[in-house]
CSV table of C-alpha atoms in Angstrom, one decimal:
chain,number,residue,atom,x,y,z
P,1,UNK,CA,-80.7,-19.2,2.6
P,2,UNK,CA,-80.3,-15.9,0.5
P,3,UNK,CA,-77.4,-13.9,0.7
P,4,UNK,CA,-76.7,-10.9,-1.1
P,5,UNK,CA,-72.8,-9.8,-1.8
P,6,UNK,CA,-72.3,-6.4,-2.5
P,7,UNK,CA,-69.0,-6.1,-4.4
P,8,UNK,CA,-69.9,-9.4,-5.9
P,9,UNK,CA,-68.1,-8.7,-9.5
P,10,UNK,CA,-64.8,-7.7,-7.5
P,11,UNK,CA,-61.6,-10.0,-6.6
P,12,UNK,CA,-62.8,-11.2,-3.2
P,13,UNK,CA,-66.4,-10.6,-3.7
P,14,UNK,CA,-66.7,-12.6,-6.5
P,15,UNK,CA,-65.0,-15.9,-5.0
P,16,UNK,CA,-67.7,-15.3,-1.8
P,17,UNK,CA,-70.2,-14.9,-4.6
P,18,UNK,CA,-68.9,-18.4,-6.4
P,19,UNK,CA,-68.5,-20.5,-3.0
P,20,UNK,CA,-71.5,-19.6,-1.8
P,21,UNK,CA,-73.5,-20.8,-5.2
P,22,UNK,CA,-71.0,-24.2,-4.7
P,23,UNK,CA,-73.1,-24.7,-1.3
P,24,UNK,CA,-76.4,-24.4,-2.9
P,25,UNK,CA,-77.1,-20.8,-1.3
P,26,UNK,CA,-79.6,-18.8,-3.5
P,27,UNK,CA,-77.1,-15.9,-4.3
P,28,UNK,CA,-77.7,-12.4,-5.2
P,29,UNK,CA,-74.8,-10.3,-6.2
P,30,UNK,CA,-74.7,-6.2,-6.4
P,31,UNK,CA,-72.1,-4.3,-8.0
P,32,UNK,CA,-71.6,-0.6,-9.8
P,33,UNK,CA,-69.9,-1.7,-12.2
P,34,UNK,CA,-68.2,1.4,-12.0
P,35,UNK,CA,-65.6,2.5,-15.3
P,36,UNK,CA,-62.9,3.0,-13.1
P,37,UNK,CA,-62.8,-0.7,-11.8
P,38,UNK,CA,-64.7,-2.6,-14.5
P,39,UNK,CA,-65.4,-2.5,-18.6
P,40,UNK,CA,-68.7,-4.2,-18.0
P,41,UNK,CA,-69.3,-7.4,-16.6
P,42,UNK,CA,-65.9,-9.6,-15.7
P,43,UNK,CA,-66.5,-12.8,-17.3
P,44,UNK,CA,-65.8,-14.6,-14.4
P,45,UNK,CA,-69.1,-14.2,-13.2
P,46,UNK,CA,-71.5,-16.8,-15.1
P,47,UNK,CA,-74.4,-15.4,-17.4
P,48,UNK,CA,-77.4,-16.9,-14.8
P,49,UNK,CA,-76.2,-14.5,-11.7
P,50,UNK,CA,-78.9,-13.0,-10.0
P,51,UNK,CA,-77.1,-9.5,-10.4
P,52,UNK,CA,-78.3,-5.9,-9.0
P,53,UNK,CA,-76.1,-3.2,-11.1
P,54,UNK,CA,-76.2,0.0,-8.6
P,55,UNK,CA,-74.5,2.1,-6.5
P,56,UNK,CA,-74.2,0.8,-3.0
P,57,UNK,CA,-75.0,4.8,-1.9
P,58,UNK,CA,-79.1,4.3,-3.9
P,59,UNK,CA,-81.1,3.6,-0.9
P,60,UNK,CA,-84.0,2.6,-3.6
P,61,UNK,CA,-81.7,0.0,-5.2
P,62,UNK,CA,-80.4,-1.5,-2.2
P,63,UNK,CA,-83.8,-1.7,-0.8
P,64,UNK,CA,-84.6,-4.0,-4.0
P,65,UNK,CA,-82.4,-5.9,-3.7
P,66,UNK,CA,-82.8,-6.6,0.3
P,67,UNK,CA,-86.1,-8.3,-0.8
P,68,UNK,CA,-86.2,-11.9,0.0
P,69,UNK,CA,-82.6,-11.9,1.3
P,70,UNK,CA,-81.4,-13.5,4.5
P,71,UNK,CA,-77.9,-12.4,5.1
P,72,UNK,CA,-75.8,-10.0,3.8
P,73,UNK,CA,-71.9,-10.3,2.9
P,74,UNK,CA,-71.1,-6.6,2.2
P,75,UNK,CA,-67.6,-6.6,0.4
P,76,UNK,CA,-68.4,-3.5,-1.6
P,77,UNK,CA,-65.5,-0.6,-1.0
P,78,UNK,CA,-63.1,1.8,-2.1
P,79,UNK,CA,-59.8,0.0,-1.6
P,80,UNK,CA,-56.2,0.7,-1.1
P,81,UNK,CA,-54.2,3.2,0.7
P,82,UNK,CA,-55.1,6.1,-1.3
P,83,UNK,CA,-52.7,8.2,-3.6
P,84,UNK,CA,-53.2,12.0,-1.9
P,85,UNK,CA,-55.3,13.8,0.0
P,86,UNK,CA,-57.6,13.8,-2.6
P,87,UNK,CA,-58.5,10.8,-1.9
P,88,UNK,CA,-60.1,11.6,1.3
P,89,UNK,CA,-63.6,12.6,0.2
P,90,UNK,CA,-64.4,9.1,-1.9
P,91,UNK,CA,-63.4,7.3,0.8
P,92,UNK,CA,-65.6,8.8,3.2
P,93,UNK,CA,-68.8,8.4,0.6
P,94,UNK,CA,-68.2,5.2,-0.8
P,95,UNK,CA,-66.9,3.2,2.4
P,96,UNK,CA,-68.9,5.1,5.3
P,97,UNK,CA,-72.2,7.1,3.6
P,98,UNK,CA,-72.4,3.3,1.2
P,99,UNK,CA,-72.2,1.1,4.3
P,100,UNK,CA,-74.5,3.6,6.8
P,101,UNK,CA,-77.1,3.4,3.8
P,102,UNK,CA,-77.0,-0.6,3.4
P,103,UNK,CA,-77.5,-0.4,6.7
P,104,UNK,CA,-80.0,1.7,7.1
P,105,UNK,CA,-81.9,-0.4,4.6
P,106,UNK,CA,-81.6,-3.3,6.3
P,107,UNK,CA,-83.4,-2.5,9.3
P,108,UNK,CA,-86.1,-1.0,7.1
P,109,UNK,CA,-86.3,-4.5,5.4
P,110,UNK,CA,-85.2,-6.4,8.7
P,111,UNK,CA,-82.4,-8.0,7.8
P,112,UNK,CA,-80.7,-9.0,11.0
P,113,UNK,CA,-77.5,-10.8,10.1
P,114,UNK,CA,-74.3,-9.3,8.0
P,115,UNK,CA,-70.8,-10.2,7.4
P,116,UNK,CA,-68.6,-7.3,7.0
P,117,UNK,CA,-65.0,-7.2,5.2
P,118,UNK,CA,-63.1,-5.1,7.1
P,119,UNK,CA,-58.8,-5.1,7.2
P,120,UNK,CA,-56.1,-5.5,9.2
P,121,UNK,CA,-55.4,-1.6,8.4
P,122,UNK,CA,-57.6,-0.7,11.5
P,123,UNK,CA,-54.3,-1.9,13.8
P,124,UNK,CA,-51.9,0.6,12.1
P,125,UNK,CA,-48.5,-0.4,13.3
P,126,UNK,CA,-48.8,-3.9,14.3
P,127,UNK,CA,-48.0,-5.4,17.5
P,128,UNK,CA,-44.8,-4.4,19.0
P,129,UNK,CA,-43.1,-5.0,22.9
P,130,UNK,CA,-40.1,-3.7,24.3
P,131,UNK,CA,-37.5,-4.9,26.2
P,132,UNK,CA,-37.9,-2.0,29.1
P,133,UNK,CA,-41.6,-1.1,28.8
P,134,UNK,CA,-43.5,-3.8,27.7
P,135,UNK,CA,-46.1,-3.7,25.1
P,136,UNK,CA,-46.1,-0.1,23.0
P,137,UNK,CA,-47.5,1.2,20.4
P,138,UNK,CA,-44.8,3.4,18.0
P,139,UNK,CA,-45.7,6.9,16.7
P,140,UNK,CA,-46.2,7.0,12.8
P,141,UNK,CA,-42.7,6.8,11.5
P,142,UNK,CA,-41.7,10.6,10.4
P,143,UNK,CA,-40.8,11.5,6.7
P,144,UNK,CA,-37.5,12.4,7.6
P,145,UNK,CA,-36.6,8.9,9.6
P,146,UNK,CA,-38.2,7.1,6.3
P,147,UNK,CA,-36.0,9.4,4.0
P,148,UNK,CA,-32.8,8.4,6.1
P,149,UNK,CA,-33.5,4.3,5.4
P,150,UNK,CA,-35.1,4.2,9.5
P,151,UNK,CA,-37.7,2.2,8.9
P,152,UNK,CA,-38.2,0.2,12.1
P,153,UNK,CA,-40.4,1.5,14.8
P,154,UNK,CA,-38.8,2.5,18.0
P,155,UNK,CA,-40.1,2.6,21.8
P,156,UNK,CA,-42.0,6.0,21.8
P,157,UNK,CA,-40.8,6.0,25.9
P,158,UNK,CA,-37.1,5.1,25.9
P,159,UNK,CA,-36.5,5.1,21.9
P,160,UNK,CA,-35.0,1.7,21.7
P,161,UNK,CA,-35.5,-0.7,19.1
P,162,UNK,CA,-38.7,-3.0,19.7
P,163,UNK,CA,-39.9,-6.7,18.6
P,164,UNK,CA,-43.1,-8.2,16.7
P,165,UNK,CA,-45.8,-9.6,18.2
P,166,UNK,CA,-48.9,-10.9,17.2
P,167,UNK,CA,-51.5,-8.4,16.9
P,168,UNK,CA,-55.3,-9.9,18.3
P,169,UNK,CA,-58.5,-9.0,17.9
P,170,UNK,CA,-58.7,-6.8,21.5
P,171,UNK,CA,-55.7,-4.7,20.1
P,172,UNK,CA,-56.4,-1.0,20.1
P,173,UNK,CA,-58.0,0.7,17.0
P,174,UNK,CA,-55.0,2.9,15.1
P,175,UNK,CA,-55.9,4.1,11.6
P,176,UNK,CA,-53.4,5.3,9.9
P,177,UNK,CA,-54.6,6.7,5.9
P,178,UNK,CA,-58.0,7.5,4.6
P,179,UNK,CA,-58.9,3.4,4.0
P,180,UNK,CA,-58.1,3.0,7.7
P,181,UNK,CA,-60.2,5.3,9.1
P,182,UNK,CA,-63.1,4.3,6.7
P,183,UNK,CA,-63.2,0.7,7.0
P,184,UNK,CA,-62.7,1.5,11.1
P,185,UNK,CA,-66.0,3.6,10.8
P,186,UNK,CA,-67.7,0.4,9.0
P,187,UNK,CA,-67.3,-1.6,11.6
P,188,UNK,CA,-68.6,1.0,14.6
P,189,UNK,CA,-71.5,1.5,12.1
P,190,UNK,CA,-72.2,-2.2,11.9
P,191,UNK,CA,-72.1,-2.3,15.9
P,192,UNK,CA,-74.6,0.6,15.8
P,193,UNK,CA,-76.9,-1.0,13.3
P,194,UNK,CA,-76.3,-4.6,15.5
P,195,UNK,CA,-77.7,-2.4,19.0
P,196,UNK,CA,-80.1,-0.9,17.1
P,197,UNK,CA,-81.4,-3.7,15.4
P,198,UNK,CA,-81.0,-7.0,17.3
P,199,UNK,CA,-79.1,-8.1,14.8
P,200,UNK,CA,-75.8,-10.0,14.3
P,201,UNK,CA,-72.5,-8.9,12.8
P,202,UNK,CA,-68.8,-10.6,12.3
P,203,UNK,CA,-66.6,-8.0,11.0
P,204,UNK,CA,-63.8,-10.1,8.4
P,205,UNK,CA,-60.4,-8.0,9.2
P,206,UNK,CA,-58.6,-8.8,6.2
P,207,UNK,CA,-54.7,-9.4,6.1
P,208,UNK,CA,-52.6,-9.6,2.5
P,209,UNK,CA,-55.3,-11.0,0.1
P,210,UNK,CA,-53.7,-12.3,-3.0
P,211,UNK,CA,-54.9,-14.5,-5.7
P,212,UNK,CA,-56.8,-15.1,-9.3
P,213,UNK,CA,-59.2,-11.7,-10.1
P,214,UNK,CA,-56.6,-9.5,-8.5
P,215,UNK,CA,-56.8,-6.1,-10.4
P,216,UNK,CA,-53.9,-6.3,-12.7
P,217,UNK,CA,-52.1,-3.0,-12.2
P,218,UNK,CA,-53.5,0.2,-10.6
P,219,UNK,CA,-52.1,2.7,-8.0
P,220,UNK,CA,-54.9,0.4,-5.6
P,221,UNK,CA,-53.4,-2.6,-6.7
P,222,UNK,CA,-52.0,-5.1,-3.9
P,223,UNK,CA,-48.5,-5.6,-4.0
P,224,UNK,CA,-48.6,-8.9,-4.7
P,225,UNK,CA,-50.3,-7.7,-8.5
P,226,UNK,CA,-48.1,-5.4,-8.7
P,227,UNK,CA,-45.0,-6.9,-8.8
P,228,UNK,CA,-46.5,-9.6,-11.1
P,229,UNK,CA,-47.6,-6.8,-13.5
P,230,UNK,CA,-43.7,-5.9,-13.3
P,231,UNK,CA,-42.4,-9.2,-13.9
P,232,UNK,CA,-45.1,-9.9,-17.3
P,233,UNK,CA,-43.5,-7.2,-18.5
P,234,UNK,CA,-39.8,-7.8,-18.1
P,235,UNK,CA,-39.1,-5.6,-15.5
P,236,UNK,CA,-37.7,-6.3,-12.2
P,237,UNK,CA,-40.4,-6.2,-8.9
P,238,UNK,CA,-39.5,-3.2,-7.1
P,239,UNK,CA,-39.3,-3.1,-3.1
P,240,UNK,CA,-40.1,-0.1,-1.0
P,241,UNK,CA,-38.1,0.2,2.0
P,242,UNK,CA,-35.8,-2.4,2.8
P,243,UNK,CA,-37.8,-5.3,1.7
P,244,UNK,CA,-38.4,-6.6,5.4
P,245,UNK,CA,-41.6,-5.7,6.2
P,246,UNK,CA,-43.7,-8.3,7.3
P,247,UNK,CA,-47.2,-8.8,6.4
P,248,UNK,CA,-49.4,-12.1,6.8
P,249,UNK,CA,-50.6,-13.3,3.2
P,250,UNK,CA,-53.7,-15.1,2.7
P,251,UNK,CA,-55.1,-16.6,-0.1
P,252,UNK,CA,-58.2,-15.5,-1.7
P,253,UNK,CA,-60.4,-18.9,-1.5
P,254,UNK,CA,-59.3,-18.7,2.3
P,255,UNK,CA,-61.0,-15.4,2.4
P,256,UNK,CA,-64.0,-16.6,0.9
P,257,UNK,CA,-64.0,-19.7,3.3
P,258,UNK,CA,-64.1,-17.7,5.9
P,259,UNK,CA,-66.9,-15.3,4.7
P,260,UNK,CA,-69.4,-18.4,4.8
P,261,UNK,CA,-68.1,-19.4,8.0
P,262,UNK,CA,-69.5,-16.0,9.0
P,263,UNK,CA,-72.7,-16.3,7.5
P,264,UNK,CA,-72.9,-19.2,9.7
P,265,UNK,CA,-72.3,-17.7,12.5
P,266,UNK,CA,-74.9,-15.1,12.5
P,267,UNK,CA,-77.6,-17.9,12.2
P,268,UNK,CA,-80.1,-17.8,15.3
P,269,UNK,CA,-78.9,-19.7,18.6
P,270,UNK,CA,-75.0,-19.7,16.8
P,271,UNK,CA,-71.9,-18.3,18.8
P,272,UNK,CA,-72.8,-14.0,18.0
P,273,UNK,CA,-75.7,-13.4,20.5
P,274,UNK,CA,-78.8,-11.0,18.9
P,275,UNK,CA,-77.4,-7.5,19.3
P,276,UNK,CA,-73.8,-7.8,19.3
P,277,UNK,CA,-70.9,-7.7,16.6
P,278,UNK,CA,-67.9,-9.4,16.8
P,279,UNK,CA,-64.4,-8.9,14.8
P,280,UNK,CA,-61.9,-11.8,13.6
P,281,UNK,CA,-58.7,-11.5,12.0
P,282,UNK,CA,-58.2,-13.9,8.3
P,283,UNK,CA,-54.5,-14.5,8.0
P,284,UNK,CA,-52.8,-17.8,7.6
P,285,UNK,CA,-50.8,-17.4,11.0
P,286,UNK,CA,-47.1,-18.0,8.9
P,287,UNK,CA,-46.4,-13.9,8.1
P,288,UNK,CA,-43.7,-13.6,5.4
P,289,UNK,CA,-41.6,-10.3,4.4
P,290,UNK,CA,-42.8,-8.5,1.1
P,291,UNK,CA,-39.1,-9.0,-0.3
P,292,UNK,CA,-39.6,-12.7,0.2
P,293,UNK,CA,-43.0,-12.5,-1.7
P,294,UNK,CA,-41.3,-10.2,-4.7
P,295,UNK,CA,-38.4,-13.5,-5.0
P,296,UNK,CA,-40.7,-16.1,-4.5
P,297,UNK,CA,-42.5,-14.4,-7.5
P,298,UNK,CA,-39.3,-14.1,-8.9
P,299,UNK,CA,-38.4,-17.4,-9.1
P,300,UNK,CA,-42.0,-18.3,-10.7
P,301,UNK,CA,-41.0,-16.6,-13.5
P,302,UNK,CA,-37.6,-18.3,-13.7
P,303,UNK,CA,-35.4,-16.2,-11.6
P,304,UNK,CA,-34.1,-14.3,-14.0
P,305,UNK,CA,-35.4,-10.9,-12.6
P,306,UNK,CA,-34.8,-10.8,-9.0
P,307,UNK,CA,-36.6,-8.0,-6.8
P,308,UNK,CA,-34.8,-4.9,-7.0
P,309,UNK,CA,-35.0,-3.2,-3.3
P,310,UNK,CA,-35.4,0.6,-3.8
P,311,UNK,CA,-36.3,2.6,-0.1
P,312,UNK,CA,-38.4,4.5,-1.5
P,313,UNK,CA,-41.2,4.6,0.8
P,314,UNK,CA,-45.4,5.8,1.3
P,315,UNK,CA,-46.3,7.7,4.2
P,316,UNK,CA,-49.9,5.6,5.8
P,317,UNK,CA,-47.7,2.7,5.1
P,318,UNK,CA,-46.9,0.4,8.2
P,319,UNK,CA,-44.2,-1.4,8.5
P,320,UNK,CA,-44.9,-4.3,10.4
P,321,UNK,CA,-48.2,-6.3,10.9
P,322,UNK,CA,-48.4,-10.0,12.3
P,323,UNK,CA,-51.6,-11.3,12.7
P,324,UNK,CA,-52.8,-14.3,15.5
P,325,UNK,CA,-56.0,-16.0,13.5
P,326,UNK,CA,-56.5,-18.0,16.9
P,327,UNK,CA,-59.6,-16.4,17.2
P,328,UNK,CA,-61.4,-16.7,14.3
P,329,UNK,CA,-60.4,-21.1,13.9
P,330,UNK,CA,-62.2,-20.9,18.3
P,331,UNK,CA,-64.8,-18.3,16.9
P,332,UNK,CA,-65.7,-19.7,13.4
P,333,UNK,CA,-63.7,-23.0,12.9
P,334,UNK,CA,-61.4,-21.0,10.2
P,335,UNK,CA,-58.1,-22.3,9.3
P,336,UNK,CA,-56.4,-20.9,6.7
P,337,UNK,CA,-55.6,-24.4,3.9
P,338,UNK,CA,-53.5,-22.7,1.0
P,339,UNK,CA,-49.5,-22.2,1.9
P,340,UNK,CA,-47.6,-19.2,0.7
P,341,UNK,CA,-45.6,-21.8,-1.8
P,342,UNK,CA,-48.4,-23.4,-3.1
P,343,UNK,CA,-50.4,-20.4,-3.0
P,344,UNK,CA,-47.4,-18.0,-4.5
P,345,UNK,CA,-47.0,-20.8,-7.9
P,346,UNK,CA,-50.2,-20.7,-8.2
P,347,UNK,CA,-50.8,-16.8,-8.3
P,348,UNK,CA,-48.1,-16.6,-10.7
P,349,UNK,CA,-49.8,-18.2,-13.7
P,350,UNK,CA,-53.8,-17.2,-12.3
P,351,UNK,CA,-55.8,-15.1,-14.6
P,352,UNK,CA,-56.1,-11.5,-13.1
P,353,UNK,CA,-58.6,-8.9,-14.0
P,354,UNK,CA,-57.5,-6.0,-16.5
P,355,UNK,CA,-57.6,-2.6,-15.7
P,356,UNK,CA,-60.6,-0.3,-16.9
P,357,UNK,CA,-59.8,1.3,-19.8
P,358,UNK,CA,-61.5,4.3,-18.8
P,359,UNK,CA,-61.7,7.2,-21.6
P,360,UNK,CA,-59.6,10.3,-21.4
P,361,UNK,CA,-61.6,13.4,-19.8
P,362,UNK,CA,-61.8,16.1,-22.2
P,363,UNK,CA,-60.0,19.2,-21.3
């Protein structure tokens, strides 16, 4: 079997990229390369790669490198939350114009099977019930409640405080910031190209990915990076809100485990019928709070700088998101294997990849 990975010189592309090669797949990797992510290429990614350097958005280079290729495990994407409204227009091109051509491409070339990484951002707010009306979904916390230190949701009927749940795969779409809305648009594209097509798709929805290759320290960093970065450099990890927002943390080679779980599920006669695209959550199951991520770093480096918990907070941000991967270990036999302990020490002394040093523009 072929695959091609776009995004294959990035953090979680590159792991799909290396476990795929591990199973004896003929791999082919495309990346940009673009300055603003990488000064050439990472050395993590061994000389004898069958590697495509282009723009995800050049119909002629992705038709190139479609030739001979089975499956594809499209990772390529603008990531993060975004830093302003600026923002806004590079999403749209790189996440939705860069997937609708791959797509596009790939009926041309019939190419009927893809694995798409999507993100648990598609949710917004996460799963939430309360006590008088049952399962809700919360408004997008106001400025002025975040500014006050309210940073828990409350019942948009009766305004009462609510609990976590799980959030599943049926759960309705919320998008909440730029990334949302694009990677929420990939996946209706995907659906599009699967009834157009005949062809299969499994959408990947991402929780917190951490691990070795993380980008080291960049406003699109995850948080996990960034409060290492803090703590290499003698600074205490600093804590938006109150420290008690729950994500569900998941370790990179999990991620990549799962990807080629994927690609086997989009084989002929396998559990995604010709036509249809189906969605799974990655998490480990065991969500943990991003102040007990910040100490458990923390302690890795000795203890000696403990998380400092500021309140300052991002609008798009949400504040809790609890994932059930129940469906995707029925779906694709996926179990997350690394614990947050073993998974957290590990992270702590992994190699991460530098930031572009990308020249000053000229004024």
């Amino acid at each position: 079997m072929r695959v091609l990975v776009t995004g294959a010189a990035g953090f979680i592309g590159s792991h799909i990229l290396e476990a795929a090669r591990g199973l004896g797949y003929e791999v082919r990797g495309f990346d940009s390369l673009t300055p603003a992510v990488h000064d050439g290429m990472p050395a993590y990614i061994p000389d004898d790669t069958d590697m495509v350097v282009a723009d995800v958005r050049d119909a002629g280079a992705v038709t190139r490198a479609l030739d001979g290729v089975d499956v594809v495990c499209h990772q390529a994407a603008l990531v993060g939350l975004g830093v302003d409204l600026s923002d806004l227009p590079g999403y749209c091109d790189v996440n939705i114009t860069g997937t609708a051509t791959l797509l596009n491409a790939m009926g041309q070339a019939g190419v009927q099977r893809l694995v798409l990484a999507s993100s648990m951002v598609v949710y917004g707010e996460g799963a939430y019930d309360c006590a008088r009306h049952g399962r809700v979904r919360p408004a997008p916390r106001a400025r002025d409640d975040l500014a006050a230190g309210q940073f828990e949701p409350r019942c948009p009927q009766c305004g009462e405080a609510l609990v976590t749940a799980t959030v599943t795969e049926d759960a309705a779409m919320d998008p909440r910031n730029a990334y949302a809305a694009s990677k929420l648009a990939q996946e209706h594209l995907a659906a599009t190209w699967a009834r157009l097509t005949g062809g299969r798709s499994v959408a990947l929805r991402y929780h917190n990915v951490y691990g070795p290759r993380m980008p080291r320290d960049t406003p699109y960093s995850g948080v996990a990076a960034i409060f290492r970065s803090a703590l290499e450099k003698g600074a205490a990890p600093q804590v938006f809100e109150d420290g008690r927002q729950q994500r569900d943390f998941v370790h990179v080679t999990d991620v990549a485990a799962a990807n080629l779980l994927a690609l086997a599920a989009t084989e002929e006669g396998s559990q995604v019928p010709a036509g249809s695209a189906h969605s799974y959550n990655v998490a480990s199951g065991h969500p943990h709070t991003v102040g007990e991520m910040a100490a458990a770093l923390a302690g890795e480096f000795g203890g000696g700088l403990m998380p400092e918990v500021t309140g300052n907070f991002r609008l798009g941000d949400v504040r809790h998101i609890v994932a059930s991967p129940a469906a995707a270990e029925q779906g694709l036999g996926f179990r997350a294997r690394v614990g947050f302990s073993e998974g957290i020490a590990e992270f702590a002394r992994a190699p991460l990849r530098e930031p572009a040093r990308v020249p000053a523009t000229l004024s």
